[in-house]
CSV table of C-alpha atoms in Angstrom, one decimal:
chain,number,residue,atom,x,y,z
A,201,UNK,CA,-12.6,17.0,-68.2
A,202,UNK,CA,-12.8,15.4,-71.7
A,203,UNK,CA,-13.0,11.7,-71.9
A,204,UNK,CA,-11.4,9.6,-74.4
A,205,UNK,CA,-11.3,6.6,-75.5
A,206,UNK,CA,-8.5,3.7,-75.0
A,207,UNK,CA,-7.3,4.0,-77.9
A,208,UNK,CA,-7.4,8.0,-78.3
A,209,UNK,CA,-6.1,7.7,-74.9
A,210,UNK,CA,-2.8,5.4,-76.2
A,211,UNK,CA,-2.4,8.3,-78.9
A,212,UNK,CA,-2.3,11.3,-77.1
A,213,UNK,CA,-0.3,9.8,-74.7
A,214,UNK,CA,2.0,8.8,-76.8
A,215,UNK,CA,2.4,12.3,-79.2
A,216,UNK,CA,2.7,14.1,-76.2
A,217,UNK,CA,5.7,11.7,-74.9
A,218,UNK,CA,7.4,11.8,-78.1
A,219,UNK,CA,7.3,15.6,-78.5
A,220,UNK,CA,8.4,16.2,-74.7
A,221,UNK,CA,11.2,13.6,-74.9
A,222,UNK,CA,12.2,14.8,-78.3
A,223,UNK,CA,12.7,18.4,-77.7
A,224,UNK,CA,13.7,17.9,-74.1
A,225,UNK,CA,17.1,16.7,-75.9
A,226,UNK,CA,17.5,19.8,-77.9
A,227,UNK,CA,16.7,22.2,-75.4
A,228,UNK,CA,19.1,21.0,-72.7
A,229,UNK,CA,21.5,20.7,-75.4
A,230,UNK,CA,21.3,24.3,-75.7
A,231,UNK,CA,21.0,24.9,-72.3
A,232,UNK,CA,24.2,23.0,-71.6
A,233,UNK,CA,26.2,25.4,-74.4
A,234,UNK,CA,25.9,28.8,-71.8
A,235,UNK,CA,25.4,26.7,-68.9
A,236,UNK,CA,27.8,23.5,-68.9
A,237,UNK,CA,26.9,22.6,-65.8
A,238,UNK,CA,24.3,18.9,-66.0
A,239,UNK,CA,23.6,18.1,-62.7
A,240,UNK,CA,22.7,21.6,-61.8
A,241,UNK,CA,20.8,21.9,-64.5
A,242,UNK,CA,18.9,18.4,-63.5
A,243,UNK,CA,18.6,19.7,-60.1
A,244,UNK,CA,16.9,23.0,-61.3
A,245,UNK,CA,14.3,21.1,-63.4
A,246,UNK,CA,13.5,18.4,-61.2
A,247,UNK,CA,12.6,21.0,-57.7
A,248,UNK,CA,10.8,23.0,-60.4
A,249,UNK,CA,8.4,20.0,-60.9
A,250,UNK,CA,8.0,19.3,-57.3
A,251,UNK,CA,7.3,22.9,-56.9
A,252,UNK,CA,4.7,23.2,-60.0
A,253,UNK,CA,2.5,20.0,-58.4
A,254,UNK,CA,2.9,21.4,-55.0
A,255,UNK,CA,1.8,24.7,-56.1
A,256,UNK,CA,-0.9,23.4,-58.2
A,257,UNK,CA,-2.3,21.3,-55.3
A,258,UNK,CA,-2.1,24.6,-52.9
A,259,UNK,CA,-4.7,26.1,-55.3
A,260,UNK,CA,-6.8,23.5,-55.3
A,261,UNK,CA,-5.7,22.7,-59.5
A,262,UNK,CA,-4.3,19.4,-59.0
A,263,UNK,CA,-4.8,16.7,-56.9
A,264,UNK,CA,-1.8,14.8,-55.2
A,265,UNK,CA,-1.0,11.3,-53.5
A,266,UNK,CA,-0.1,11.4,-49.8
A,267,UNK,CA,3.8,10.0,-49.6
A,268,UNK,CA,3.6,6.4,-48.3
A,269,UNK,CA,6.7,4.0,-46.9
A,270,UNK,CA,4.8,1.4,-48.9
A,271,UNK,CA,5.4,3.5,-52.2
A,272,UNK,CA,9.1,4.8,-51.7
A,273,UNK,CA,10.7,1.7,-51.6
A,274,UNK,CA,9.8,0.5,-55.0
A,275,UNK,CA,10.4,4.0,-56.2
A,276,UNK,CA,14.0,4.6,-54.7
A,277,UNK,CA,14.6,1.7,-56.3
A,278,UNK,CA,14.0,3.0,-60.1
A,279,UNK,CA,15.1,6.7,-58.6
A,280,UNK,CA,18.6,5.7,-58.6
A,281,UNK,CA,18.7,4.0,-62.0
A,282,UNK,CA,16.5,7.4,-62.7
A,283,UNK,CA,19.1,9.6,-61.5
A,284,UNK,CA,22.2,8.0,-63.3
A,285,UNK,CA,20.2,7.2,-66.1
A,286,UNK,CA,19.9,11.1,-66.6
A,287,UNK,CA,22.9,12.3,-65.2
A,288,UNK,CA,24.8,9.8,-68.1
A,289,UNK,CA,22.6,11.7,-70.5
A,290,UNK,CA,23.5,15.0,-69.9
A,291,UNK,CA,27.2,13.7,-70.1
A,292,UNK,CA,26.8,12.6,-73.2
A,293,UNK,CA,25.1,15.6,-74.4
A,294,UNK,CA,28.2,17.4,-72.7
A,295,UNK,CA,31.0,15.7,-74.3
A,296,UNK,CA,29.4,14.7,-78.2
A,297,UNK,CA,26.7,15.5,-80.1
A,298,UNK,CA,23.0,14.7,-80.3
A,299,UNK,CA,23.1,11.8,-82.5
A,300,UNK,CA,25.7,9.6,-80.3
A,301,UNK,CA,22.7,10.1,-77.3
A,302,UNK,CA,20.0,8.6,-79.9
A,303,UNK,CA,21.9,6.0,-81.2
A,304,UNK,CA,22.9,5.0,-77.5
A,305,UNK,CA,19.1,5.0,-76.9
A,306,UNK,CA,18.5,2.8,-80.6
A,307,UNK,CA,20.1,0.0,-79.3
A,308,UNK,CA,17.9,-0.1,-76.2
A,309,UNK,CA,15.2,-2.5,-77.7
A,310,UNK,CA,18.0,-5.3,-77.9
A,311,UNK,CA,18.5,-5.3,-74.5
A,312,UNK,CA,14.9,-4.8,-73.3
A,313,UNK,CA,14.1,-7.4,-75.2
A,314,UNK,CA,16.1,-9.9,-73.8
A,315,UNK,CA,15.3,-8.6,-70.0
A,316,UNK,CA,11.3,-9.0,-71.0
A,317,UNK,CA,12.2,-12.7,-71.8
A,318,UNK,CA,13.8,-13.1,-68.6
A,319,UNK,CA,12.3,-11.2,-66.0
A,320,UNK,CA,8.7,-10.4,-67.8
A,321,UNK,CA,7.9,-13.5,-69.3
A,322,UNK,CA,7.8,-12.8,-72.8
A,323,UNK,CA,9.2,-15.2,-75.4
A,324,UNK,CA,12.7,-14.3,-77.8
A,325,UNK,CA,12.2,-11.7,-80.5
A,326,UNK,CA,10.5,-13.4,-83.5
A,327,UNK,CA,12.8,-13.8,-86.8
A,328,UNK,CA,11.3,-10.6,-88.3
A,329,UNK,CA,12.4,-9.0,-84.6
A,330,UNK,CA,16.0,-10.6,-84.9
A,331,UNK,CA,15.9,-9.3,-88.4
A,332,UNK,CA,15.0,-5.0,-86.8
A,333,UNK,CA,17.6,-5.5,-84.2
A,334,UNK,CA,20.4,-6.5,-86.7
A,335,UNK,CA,19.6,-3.6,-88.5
A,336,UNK,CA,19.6,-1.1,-85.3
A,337,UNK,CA,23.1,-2.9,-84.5
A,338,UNK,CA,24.6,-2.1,-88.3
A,339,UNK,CA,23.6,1.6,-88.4
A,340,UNK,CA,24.8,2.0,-84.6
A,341,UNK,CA,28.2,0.6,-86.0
A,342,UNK,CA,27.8,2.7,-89.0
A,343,UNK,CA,27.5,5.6,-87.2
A,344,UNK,CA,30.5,4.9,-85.1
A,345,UNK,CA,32.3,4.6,-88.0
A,346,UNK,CA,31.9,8.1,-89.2
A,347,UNK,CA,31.3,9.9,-85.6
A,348,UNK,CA,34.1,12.6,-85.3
A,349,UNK,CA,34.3,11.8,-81.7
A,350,UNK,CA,34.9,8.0,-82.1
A,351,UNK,CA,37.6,8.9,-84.3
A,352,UNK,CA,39.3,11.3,-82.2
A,353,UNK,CA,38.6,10.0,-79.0
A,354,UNK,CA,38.2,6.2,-79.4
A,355,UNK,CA,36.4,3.6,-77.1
A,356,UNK,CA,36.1,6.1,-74.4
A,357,UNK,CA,34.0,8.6,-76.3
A,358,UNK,CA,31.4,5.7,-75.9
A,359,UNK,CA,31.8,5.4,-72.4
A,360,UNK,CA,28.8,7.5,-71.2
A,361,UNK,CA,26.4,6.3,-74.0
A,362,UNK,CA,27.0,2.8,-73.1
A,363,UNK,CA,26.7,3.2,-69.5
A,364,UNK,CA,23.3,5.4,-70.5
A,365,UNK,CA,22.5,2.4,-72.5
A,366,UNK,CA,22.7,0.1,-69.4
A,367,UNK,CA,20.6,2.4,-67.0
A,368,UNK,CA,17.9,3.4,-69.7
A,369,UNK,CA,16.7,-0.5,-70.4
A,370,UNK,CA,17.1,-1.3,-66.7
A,371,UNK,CA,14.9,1.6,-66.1
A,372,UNK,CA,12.6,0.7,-69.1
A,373,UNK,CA,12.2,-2.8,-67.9
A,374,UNK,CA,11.5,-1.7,-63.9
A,375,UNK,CA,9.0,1.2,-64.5
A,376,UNK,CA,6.7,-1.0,-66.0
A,377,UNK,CA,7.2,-3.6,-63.3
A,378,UNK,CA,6.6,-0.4,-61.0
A,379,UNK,CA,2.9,1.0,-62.6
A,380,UNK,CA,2.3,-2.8,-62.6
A,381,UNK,CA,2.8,-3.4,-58.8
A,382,UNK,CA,2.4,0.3,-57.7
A,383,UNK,CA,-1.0,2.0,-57.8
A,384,UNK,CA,-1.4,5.8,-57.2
A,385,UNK,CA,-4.3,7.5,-57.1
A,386,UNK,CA,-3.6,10.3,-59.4
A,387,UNK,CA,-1.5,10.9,-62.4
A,388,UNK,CA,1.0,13.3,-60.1
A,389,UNK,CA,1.7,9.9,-58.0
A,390,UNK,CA,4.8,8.9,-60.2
A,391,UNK,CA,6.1,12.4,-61.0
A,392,UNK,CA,5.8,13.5,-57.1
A,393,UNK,CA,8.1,10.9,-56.3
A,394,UNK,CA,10.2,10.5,-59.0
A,395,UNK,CA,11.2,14.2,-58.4
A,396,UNK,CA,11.1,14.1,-55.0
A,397,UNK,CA,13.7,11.2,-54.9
A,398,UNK,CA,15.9,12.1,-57.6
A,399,UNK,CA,17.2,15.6,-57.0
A,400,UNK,CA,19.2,14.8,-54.2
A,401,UNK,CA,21.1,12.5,-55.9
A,402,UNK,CA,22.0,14.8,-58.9
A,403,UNK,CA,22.4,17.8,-56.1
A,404,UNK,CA,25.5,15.1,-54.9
A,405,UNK,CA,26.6,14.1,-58.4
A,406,UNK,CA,27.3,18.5,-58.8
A,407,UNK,CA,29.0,18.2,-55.6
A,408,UNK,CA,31.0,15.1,-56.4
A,409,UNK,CA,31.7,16.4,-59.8
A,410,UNK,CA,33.0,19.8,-59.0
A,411,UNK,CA,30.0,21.8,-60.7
A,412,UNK,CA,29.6,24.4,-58.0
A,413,UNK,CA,32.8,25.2,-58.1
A,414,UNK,CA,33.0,25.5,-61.3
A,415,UNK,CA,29.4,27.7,-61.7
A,416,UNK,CA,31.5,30.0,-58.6
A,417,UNK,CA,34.3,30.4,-61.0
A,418,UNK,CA,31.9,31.2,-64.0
A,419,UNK,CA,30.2,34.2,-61.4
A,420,UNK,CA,33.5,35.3,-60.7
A,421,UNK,CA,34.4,36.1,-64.4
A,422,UNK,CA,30.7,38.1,-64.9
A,423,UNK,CA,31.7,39.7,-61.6
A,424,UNK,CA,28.7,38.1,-59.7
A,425,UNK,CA,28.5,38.2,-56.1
A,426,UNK,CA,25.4,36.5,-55.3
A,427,UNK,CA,23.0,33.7,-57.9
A,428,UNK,CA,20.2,36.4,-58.3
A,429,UNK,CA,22.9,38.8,-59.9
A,430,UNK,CA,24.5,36.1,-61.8
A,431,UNK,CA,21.2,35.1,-63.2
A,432,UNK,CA,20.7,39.3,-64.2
A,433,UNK,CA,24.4,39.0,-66.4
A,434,UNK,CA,23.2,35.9,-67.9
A,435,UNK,CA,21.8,36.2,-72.0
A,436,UNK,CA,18.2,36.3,-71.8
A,437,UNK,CA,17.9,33.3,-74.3
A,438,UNK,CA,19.5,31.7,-71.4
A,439,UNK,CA,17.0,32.3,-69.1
A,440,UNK,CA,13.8,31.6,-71.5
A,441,UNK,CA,16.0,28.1,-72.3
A,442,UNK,CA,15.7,27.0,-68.4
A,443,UNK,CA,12.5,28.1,-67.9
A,444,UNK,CA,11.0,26.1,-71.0
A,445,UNK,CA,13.3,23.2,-70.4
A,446,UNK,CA,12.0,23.1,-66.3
A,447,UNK,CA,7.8,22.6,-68.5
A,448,UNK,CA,9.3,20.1,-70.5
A,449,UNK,CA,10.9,18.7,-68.2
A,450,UNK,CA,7.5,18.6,-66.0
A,451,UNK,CA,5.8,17.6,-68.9
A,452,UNK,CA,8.1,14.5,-69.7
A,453,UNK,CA,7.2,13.4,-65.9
A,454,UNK,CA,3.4,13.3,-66.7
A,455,UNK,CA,3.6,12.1,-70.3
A,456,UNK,CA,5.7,8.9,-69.7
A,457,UNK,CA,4.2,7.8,-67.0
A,458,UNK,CA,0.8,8.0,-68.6
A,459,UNK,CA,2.4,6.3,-71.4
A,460,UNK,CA,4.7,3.6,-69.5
A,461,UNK,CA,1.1,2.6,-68.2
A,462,UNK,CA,-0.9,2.2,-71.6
A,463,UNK,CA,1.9,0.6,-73.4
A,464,UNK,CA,4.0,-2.7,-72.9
A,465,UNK,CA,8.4,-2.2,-71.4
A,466,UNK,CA,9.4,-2.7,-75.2
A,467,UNK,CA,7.1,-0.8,-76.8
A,468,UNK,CA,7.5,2.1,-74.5
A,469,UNK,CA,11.4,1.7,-75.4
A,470,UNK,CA,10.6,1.7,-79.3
A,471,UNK,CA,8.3,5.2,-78.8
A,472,UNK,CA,11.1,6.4,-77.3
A,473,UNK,CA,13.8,5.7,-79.7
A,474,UNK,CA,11.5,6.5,-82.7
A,475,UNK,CA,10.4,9.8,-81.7
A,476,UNK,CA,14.1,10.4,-81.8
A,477,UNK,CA,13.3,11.8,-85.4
A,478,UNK,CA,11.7,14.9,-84.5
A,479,UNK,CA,15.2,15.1,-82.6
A,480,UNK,CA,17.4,14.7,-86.1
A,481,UNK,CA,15.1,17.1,-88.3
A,482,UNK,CA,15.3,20.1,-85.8
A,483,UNK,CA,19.1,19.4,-84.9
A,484,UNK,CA,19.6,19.8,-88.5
A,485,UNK,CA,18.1,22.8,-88.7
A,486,UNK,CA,19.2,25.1,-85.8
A,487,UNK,CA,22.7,23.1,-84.3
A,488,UNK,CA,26.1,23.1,-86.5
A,489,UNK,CA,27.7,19.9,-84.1
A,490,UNK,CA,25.6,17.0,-85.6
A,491,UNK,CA,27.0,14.1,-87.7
A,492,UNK,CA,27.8,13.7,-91.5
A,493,UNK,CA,25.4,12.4,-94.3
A,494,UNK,CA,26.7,8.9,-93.8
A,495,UNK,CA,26.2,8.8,-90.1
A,496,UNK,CA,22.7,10.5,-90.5
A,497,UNK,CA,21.6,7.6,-93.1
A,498,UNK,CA,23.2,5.1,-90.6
A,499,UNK,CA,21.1,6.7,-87.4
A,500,UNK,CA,18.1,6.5,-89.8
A,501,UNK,CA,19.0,2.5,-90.4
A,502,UNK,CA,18.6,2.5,-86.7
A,503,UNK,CA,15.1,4.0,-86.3
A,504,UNK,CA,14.0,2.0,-89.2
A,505,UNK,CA,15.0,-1.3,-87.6
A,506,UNK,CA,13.1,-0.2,-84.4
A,507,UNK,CA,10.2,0.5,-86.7
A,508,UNK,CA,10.1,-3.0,-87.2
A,509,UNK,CA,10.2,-4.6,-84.2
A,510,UNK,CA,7.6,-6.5,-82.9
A,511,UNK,CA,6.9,-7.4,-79.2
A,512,UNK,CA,7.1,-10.5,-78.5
A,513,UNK,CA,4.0,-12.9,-77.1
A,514,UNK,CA,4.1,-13.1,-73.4
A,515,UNK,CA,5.5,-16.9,-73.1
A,516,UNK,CA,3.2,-20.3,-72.2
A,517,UNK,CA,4.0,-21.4,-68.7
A,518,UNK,CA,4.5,-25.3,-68.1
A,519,UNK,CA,1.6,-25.5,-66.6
A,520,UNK,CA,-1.2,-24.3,-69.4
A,521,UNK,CA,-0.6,-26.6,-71.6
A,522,UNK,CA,-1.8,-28.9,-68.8
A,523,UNK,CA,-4.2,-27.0,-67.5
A,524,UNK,CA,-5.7,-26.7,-71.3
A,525,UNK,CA,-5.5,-30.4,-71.8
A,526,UNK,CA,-7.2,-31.5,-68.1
A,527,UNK,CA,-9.9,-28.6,-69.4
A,528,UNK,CA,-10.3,-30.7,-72.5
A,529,UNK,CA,-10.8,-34.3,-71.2
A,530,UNK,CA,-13.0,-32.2,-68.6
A,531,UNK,CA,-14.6,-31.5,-71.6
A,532,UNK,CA,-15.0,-35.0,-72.9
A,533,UNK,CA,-16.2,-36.5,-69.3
A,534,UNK,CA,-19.0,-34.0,-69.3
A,535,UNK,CA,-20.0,-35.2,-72.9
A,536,UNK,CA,-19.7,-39.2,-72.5
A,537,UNK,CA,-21.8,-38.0,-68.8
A,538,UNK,CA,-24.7,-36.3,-70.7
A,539,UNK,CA,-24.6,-38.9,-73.5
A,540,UNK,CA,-25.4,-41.7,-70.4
A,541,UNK,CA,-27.9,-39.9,-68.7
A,542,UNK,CA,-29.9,-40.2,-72.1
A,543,UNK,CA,-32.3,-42.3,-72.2
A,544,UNK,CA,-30.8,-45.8,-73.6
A,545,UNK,CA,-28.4,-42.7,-75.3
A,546,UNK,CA,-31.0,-43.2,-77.7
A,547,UNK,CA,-31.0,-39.3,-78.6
A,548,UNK,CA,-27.6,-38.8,-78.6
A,549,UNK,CA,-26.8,-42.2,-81.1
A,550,UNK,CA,-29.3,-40.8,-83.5
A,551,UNK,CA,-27.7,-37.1,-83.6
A,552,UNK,CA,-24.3,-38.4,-84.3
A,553,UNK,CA,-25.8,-41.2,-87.0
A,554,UNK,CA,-27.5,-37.9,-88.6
A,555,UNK,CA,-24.2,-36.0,-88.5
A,556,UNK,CA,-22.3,-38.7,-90.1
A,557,UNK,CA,-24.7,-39.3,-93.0
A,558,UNK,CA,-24.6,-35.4,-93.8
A,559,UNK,CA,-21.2,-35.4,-93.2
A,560,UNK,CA,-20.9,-38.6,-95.9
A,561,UNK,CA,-23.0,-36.6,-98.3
A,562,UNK,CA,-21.4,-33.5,-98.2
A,563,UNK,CA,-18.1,-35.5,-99.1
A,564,UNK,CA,-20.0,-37.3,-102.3
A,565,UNK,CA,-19.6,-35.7,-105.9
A,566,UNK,CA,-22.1,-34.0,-107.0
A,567,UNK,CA,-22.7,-35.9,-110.3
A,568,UNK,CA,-22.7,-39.7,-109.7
A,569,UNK,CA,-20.9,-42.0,-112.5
């Protein structure tokens, strides 16, 4: 196995988040055009991980971490913001376009950055941070402004990306409390039960949502009787589209956990919006339903004020100023100590005359009057 560095190590896993997160969008937006069915689709790609590591641990190619009672109750926890968090994603990739999904996810540093001041002890954004957040909050608006959708629809075609909003900075905020407080083994720990949680409840959000009744209705009209021969009738682009978005999907598991863990909540939430990008330039190029000029330059507003965020500096407890200034007269008692176990302090009074009659030189001018 090849060993890198820390900071190699922040890189990689970094690139390899962005590009599974980026073109996870685009190929479940695709996905969703011949199959409009989200949960299911969630469903499918979530047992397909569990079954890739359990497979890969049956032949001996991966190691895995045993389930504990310790570990699940932290991780049911962040399963069910998990869960929503992508259910509300695939709804908004159901009912608008890309860019109302990455805009949603732009704003995200504002409110992460408020919930690392209150529940992980950083201080407030900086001025310069105030400064990258305005500017993520006047694209967002610009971009409302021009969204077909918005216009059409109102409020309530921002109903999904602001709930997505709320679940993707509560779950930014508790993962990294989780690979703080949570230590697996292996690098399958979170994936194994992250997927192992969550695809019951999007199986009973396509239950509650009328999905399998709908996907009956869609066998029905290719004159299906059973799922093996609807899947035969289906267009095999179809097909290729589920299969490659069940090893992104996979992939995304492995690659933001290894990320979440080399990278800070807020930073983690900044990759996330910024790799967004790769999202815009491929939409462009192979979907007709994206925005107009205007709200492209107003979605690029957003990633620029993300660009420059800063994180904040984890804040000074009441306490270490104390501590520093006990450590200080510490200091001083330890020096007045030595100075009186000195002989007469003899020593010591002679090394501080010295000091101060270089110290008095060093201050003269060099050319006397």
């Amino acid at each position: 196995m090849v060993s890198l560095s820390p900071r190699a190590e922040v890189i990689a896993s970094v690139i390899s988040y962005s590009l599974c997160s980026g073109f996870l969008v685009l190929v479940n937006k695709l996905i969703l055009h011949y199959l409009p069915f989200p949960s299911i689709v969630i469903v499918i790609q979530l047992l397909s991980s569990v079954m890739m590591i359990y497979g890969g641990n049956f032949f001996g190619v991966m190691p895995i971490d045993e389930m504990k009672l310790e570990f699940l109750k932290p991780y049911m926890i962040y399963t069910v913001a998990f869960s929503t968090g992508v259910y509300t994603n695939m709804m908004c990739l159901n009912t608008s376009n890309v860019e109302t999904v990455i805009v949603a996810r732009a704003c995200s540093p504002l409110v992460v950055s408020l919930l690392d001041s209150f529940f992980l002890g950083r201080e407030l954004p900086s001025r310069r941070s105030f400064i990258a957040l305005s500017l993520i909050i006047v694209g967002a608006y610009g971009y409302a402004l021009t969204d077909a959708a918005f216009k059409e629809q109102g409020v309530s075609a921002y109903f999904w990306p602001t709930l997505y909003l709320a679940l993707i900075t509560f779950e930014m905020v508790y993962g990294k409390q989780i690979v703080r407080s949570v230590k697996f083994k292996t690098v399958s720990g979170p994936v194994q039960y992250t997927n192992l949680l969550g695809w019951p409840p999007m199986f009973m959000f396509a239950k509650m949502g009328g999905e399998f009744e709908r996907l009956h209705a869609m066998m029905d009209s290719y004159d299906a009787k059973s799922y093996s021969g609807f899947l035969g009738k289906l267009p095999k682009e179809s097909i290729a589209l589920m299969v490659l978005g069940c090893l992104i999907g996979t992939g995304i598991g492995y690659s933001g956990w290894w990320c979440r863990g080399k990278v800070s909540a807020t930073s983690f939430t900044l990759i996330g919006v910024l790799n967004k990008c790769i999202t815009v330039l491929v939409n462009l190029m192979i979907w007709d339903q994206h925005a107009s000029a205007i709200g492209i330059a107003c979605l690029f507003i957003c990633l620029i004020g993300g660009a420059f965020y800063e994180q904040a500096p984890m804040r000074k407890k009441d306490g270490d100023s104390e501590m520093k200034a006990q450590a200080e007269k510490d200091v001083e008692i330890a020096s007045v100590s030595s100075w009186h176990n000195t002989p007469s302090g003899g020593g010591l009074t002679k090394r501080n005359a010295d000091s101060d009659d270089e110290t008095t030189n060093m201050t003269k001018p060099l050319i006397q009057k």
